[in-house]
Coordinates of N, CA and C in Angstrom, one line a residue:
X1 N 18.3 7.8 4.8 CA 18.2 6.5 4.1 C 16.9 6.5 3.3
X2 N 17.0 6.1 2.1 CA 15.8 6.0 1.2 C 15.2 4.6 1.3
X3 N 13.9 4.6 1.6 CA 13.1 3.4 1.7 C 11.7 3.7 1.6
X4 N 10.9 2.8 1.3 CA 9.4 3.0 1.3 C 8.9 3.4 2.7
X5 N 9.5 2.9 3.7 CA 9.1 3.2 5.1 C 9.4 4.7 5.4
X6 N 10.5 5.2 4.9 CA 10.8 6.6 5.2 C 9.8 7.5 4.4
X7 N 9.4 7.0 3.2 CA 8.4 7.8 2.5 C 7.0 7.8 3.2
X8 N 6.7 6.6 3.8 CA 5.4 6.6 4.5 C 5.5 7.5 5.7
X9 N 6.7 7.5 6.4 CA 6.9 8.4 7.5 C 6.7 9.8 7.1
X10 N 7.3 10.2 6.0 CA 7.2 11.6 5.6 C 5.7 12.0 5.3
X11 N 5.0 11.1 4.6 CA 3.6 11.3 4.3 C 2.8 11.4 5.5
X12 N 2.9 10.5 6.4 CA 2.1 10.6 7.7 C 2.5 11.8 8.5
X13 N 3.7 12.2 8.5 CA 4.1 13.4 9.3 C 3.5 14.6 8.7
X14 N 3.4 14.7 7.4 CA 2.8 15.9 6.8 C 1.3 15.8 6.6
X15 N 0.7 14.6 6.8 CA -0.8 14.5 6.5 C -1.6 15.4 7.5
X16 N -2.6 16.0 6.9 CA -3.5 16.8 7.7 C -4.8 16.0 8.1
X17 N -5.0 14.9 7.5 CA -6.1 14.0 7.8 C -5.7 12.9 8.7
X18 N -6.6 12.2 9.4 CA -6.2 11.1 10.3 C -5.7 9.9 9.5
X19 N -6.0 9.8 8.2 CA -5.6 8.6 7.4 C -5.0 9.2 6.1
X20 N -4.1 8.4 5.5 CA -3.6 8.8 4.2 C -3.4 7.5 3.4
X21 N -3.7 7.7 2.1 CA -3.5 6.6 1.1 C -2.1 6.7 0.5
X22 N -1.4 5.6 0.4 CA -0.1 5.6 -0.2 C -0.1 4.6 -1.3
X23 N 0.6 5.1 -2.4 CA 0.7 4.2 -3.6 C 2.1 4.3 -4.1
X24 N 2.5 3.2 -4.7 CA 3.9 3.1 -5.3 C 3.9 4.0 -6.6
X25 N 5.1 4.6 -6.8 CA 5.2 5.5 -7.9 C 5.4 4.7 -9.3
X26 N 5.6 3.4 -9.2 CA 5.8 2.6 -10.4 C 4.6 1.7 -10.7
X27 N 3.4 2.1 -10.3 CA 2.1 1.4 -10.5 C 1.2 2.2 -11.4
X28 N 1.4 2.1 -12.7 CA 0.6 3.0 -13.6 C -0.8 2.7 -13.8
X29 N -1.3 1.5 -13.4 CA -2.7 1.1 -13.7 C -3.6 1.1 -12.4
X30 N -3.2 1.8 -11.4 CA -3.9 1.9 -10.2 C -5.4 2.4 -10.4
X31 N -6.3 1.6 -10.0 CA -7.7 2.0 -10.3 C -8.3 2.8 -9.2
X32 N -9.0 3.9 -9.6 CA -9.7 4.8 -8.6 C -10.7 4.0 -7.8
X33 N -11.4 3.1 -8.4 CA -12.4 2.3 -7.6 C -11.8 1.5 -6.5
X34 N -10.6 1.0 -6.7 CA -9.9 0.2 -5.7 C -9.5 1.1 -4.5
X35 N -9.0 2.3 -4.9 CA -8.6 3.3 -3.8 C -9.8 3.7 -3.0
X36 N -10.9 3.9 -3.7 CA -12.2 4.3 -3.0 C -12.7 3.2 -2.1
X37 N -12.5 2.0 -2.5 CA -12.9 0.8 -1.7 C -12.1 0.7 -0.4
X38 N -10.8 0.9 -0.6 CA -9.9 0.9 0.6 C -10.2 2.0 1.6
X39 N -10.4 3.2 1.0 CA -10.8 4.3 1.9 C -12.1 4.1 2.7
X40 N -13.0 3.4 2.0 CA -14.3 3.1 2.6 C -14.2 2.1 3.8
X41 N -13.0 1.4 3.9 CA -12.8 0.4 4.9 C -12.2 1.0 6.2
X42 N -11.9 2.3 6.2 CA -11.3 3.0 7.3 C -12.3 2.8 8.5
X43 N -11.7 2.4 9.7 CA -12.4 2.3 10.9 C -11.5 2.6 12.1
X44 N -12.0 2.9 13.2 CA -11.1 3.3 14.4 C -10.2 2.2 14.8
X45 N -10.7 0.9 14.7 CA -9.9 -0.2 15.2 C -8.7 -0.6 14.2
X46 N -8.5 0.0 13.1 CA -7.5 -0.3 12.2 C -6.5 0.8 12.0
X47 N -5.2 0.4 12.1 CA -4.2 1.4 11.8 C -3.8 1.4 10.3
X48 N -3.9 0.2 9.7 CA -3.5 0.0 8.3 C -4.7 -0.8 7.6
X49 N -5.1 -0.3 6.5 CA -6.0 -1.0 5.6 C -5.2 -1.4 4.4
X50 N -5.0 -2.7 4.2 CA -4.1 -3.2 3.2 C -4.6 -4.3 2.4
X51 N -4.4 -4.2 1.1 CA -4.8 -5.4 0.2 C -3.9 -6.6 0.5
X52 N -4.5 -7.7 0.5 CA -3.7 -9.0 0.6 C -4.1 -9.9 -0.6
X53 N -3.1 -10.1 -1.5 CA -3.3 -11.0 -2.6 C -2.5 -12.3 -2.4
X54 N -2.5 -13.1 -3.4 CA -1.8 -14.4 -3.3 C -0.3 -14.1 -3.2
X55 N 0.1 -12.9 -3.6 CA 1.5 -12.5 -3.6 C 1.9 -11.9 -2.2
X56 N 0.9 -11.7 -1.3 CA 1.2 -11.1 0.0 C 0.5 -9.7 0.1
X57 N 1.0 -9.0 1.1 CA 0.5 -7.6 1.4 C 1.0 -6.7 0.3
X58 N 0.1 -5.8 -0.1 CA 0.4 -4.7 -1.1 C 0.6 -3.5 -0.3
X59 N 1.8 -3.4 0.4 CA 2.1 -2.3 1.3 C 2.1 -0.9 0.7
X60 N 2.3 -0.8 -0.6 CA 2.3 0.5 -1.3 C 1.1 0.7 -2.1
X61 N 0.0 0.2 -1.6 CA -1.3 0.5 -2.1 C -2.3 0.3 -0.9
X62 N -2.0 1.1 0.1 CA -2.7 0.9 1.4 C -3.0 2.2 2.0
X63 N -3.9 2.2 3.0 CA -4.3 3.3 3.8 C -3.6 3.2 5.2
X64 N -2.9 4.2 5.6 CA -2.2 4.2 6.9 C -2.8 5.3 7.8
X65 N -3.0 5.0 9.1 CA -3.4 6.0 10.0 C -2.3 6.8 10.6
X66 N -2.5 8.0 10.9 CA -1.5 8.8 11.6 C -1.0 8.2 12.9
X67 N -1.9 7.3 13.4 CA -1.5 6.5 14.7 C -0.3 5.7 14.4
X68 N 0.1 5.4 13.2 CA 1.3 4.6 12.9 C 2.6 5.4 13.0
X69 N 2.5 6.7 13.1 CA 3.7 7.5 13.0 C 4.8 7.1 14.0
X70 N 4.4 7.0 15.2 CA 5.5 6.6 16.2 C 6.1 5.3 16.0
X71 N 5.3 4.3 15.6 CA 5.8 3.0 15.3 C 6.7 3.0 14.1
X72 N 6.4 3.8 13.0 CA 7.2 3.9 11.9 C 8.5 4.6 12.3
X73 N 8.5 5.6 13.1 CA 9.7 6.3 13.6 C 10.6 5.3 14.3
X74 N 10.0 4.5 15.2 CA 10.8 3.5 15.9 C 11.5 2.5 15.0
X75 N 10.8 2.1 14.0 CA 11.4 1.2 13.0 C 12.6 1.9 12.3
X76 N 12.4 3.1 11.9 CA 13.5 3.8 11.2 C 14.7 4.0 12.2
X77 N 14.4 4.4 13.4 CA 15.5 4.6 14.4 C 16.3 3.3 14.6
X78 N 15.6 2.2 14.6 CA 16.2 0.9 14.7 C 16.8 0.4 13.4
X79 N 16.7 1.2 12.4 CA 17.2 0.8 11.0 C 16.6 -0.5 10.5
X80 N 15.3 -0.6 10.8 CA 14.5 -1.8 10.3 C 13.6 -1.2 9.2
X81 N 14.1 -1.2 8.0 CA 13.4 -0.5 6.9 C 12.4 -1.3 6.1
X82 N 12.3 -2.6 6.4 CA 11.3 -3.5 5.7 C 10.0 -3.2 6.3
X83 N 9.1 -2.8 5.4 CA 7.7 -2.5 5.8 C 7.0 -3.7 6.5
X84 N 7.3 -4.9 6.0 CA 6.7 -6.1 6.5 C 6.9 -6.3 8.0
X85 N 8.1 -5.8 8.5 CA 8.4 -5.9 10.0 C 7.5 -5.0 10.8
X86 N 6.9 -4.0 10.2 CA 6.1 -3.0 10.8 C 4.7 -3.5 11.1
X87 N 4.2 -4.4 10.3 CA 2.8 -4.9 10.4 C 2.4 -5.6 11.7
X88 N 3.4 -6.3 12.3 CA 3.0 -7.0 13.5 C 3.0 -6.1 14.7
X89 N 3.3 -4.8 14.5 CA 3.3 -3.8 15.6 C 2.1 -2.9 15.6
X90 N 1.2 -3.0 14.6 CA 0.0 -2.2 14.4 C -1.2 -3.0 14.2
X91 N -2.4 -2.4 14.2 CA -3.6 -3.1 13.9 C -3.9 -3.1 12.4
X92 N -3.8 -4.2 11.8 CA -3.9 -4.4 10.3 C -5.3 -4.9 10.0
X93 N -5.9 -4.3 9.0 CA -7.2 -4.8 8.5 C -6.9 -5.2 7.0
X94 N -6.9 -6.5 6.8 CA -6.6 -7.1 5.5 C -7.8 -7.1 4.6
X95 N -7.6 -6.7 3.4 CA -8.7 -6.8 2.4 C -8.3 -7.9 1.4
X96 N -9.1 -8.9 1.4 CA -8.8 -10.2 0.6 C -9.0 -9.9 -0.9
X97 N -8.2 -10.8 -1.6 CA -8.2 -10.7 -3.1 C -9.6 -10.8 -3.7
X98 N -10.4 -11.6 -3.1 CA -11.8 -11.8 -3.7 C -12.5 -10.4 -3.6
X99 N -12.4 -9.7 -2.6 CA -13.1 -8.4 -2.5 C -12.4 -7.4 -3.4
X100 N -11.1 -7.5 -3.5 CA -10.4 -6.5 -4.3 C -10.8 -6.7 -5.8
X101 N -11.0 -8.0 -6.2 CA -11.4 -8.3 -7.6 C -12.8 -7.7 -7.9
X102 N -13.6 -7.3 -6.9 CA -14.9 -6.7 -7.2 C -14.7 -5.3 -7.9
X103 N -13.6 -4.7 -7.6 CA -13.2 -3.4 -8.1 C -12.2 -3.4 -9.2
X104 N -11.4 -4.4 -9.1 CA -10.2 -4.6 -10.1 C -10.1 -6.1 -10.4
X105 N -10.9 -6.5 -11.4 CA -10.9 -8.0 -11.6 C -9.6 -8.6 -11.9
X106 N -8.7 -7.9 -12.6 CA -7.4 -8.5 -12.9 C -6.3 -8.1 -12.0
X107 N -6.7 -7.4 -10.9 CA -5.7 -6.8 -9.9 C -4.6 -6.1 -10.6
X108 N -4.9 -5.4 -11.7 CA -3.9 -4.6 -12.4 C -3.4 -3.4 -11.6
X109 N -4.1 -3.0 -10.6 CA -3.6 -1.9 -9.7 C -2.3 -2.2 -9.1
X110 N -2.0 -3.5 -9.0 CA -0.7 -3.9 -8.3 C 0.4 -4.2 -9.3
X111 N 0.2 -4.0 -10.6 CA 1.2 -4.2 -11.6 C 2.2 -3.0 -11.4
X112 N 3.5 -3.4 -11.3 CA 4.5 -2.3 -11.2 C 5.5 -2.5 -12.3
X113 N 6.2 -1.4 -12.5 CA 7.2 -1.4 -13.6 C 8.6 -1.2 -12.8
X114 N 9.3 -2.3 -12.7 CA 10.6 -2.2 -12.0 C 11.7 -2.9 -12.8
X115 N 11.4 -3.3 -14.0 CA 12.4 -3.9 -14.8 C 12.1 -3.5 -16.3
X116 N 13.0 -3.7 -17.2 CA 12.7 -3.4 -18.6 C 11.6 -4.3 -19.1
X117 N 11.6 -5.6 -18.7 CA 10.6 -6.5 -19.1 C 9.2 -6.1 -18.7
X118 N 9.1 -5.5 -17.4 CA 7.8 -5.1 -16.9 C 7.4 -3.8 -17.7
X119 N 8.3 -3.0 -18.1 CA 8.0 -1.8 -18.9 C 7.4 -2.2 -20.2
X120 N 8.1 -3.2 -20.8 CA 7.6 -3.7 -22.1 C 6.2 -4.3 -22.0
X121 N 5.9 -5.0 -20.9 CA 4.6 -5.6 -20.6 C 3.6 -4.4 -20.4
X122 N 4.0 -3.4 -19.7 CA 3.1 -2.2 -19.5 C 2.7 -1.6 -20.8
X123 N 3.7 -1.4 -21.7 CA 3.5 -0.9 -23.0 C 2.5 -1.7 -23.8
X124 N 2.6 -3.0 -23.7 CA 1.7 -4.0 -24.4 C 0.3 -3.8 -23.8
X125 N 0.2 -3.7 -22.6 CA -1.1 -3.5 -21.9 C -1.7 -2.2 -22.5
X126 N -0.9 -1.1 -22.6 CA -1.4 0.2 -23.0 C -1.9 0.1 -24.5
X127 N -1.3 -0.8 -25.3 CA -1.7 -1.0 -26.7 C -2.9 -1.9 -26.8
X128 N -3.5 -2.4 -25.6 CA -4.7 -3.2 -25.7 C -4.5 -4.7 -25.3
X129 N -3.3 -5.0 -24.9 CA -3.0 -6.4 -24.5 C -3.6 -6.6 -23.1
X130 N -3.3 -7.8 -22.6 CA -3.8 -8.1 -21.2 C -2.6 -8.3 -20.3
X131 N -2.9 -8.5 -19.0 CA -1.8 -8.6 -18.0 C -1.1 -9.9 -18.2

């Protein structure tokens, strides 16, 4: 089954470090500074370091601990592929929008291209437009 959760499982399974950063493949404006800030938030008491904006959790722009691997496996075995169902089973450290805006004022890191309209908007941004 193809889902973001199975991708996170594969990444954690293969990770050689205790934590791994995961990003969506359709987020072309992801800022290095935002990633660095999330990585700097790693601590032993957190299994997931995740941005939280007014739109909710940004699950595919987050840091996951290898400690999550068994929980992710259980979700997949139970055919519960929604990442949101996973967060109540692990220790989550939320990074609020205000702090995120220090590194990414427009939160453009979370802009994704999943429709033709969003592609057109991304092209406009690349030509110098705004979000």
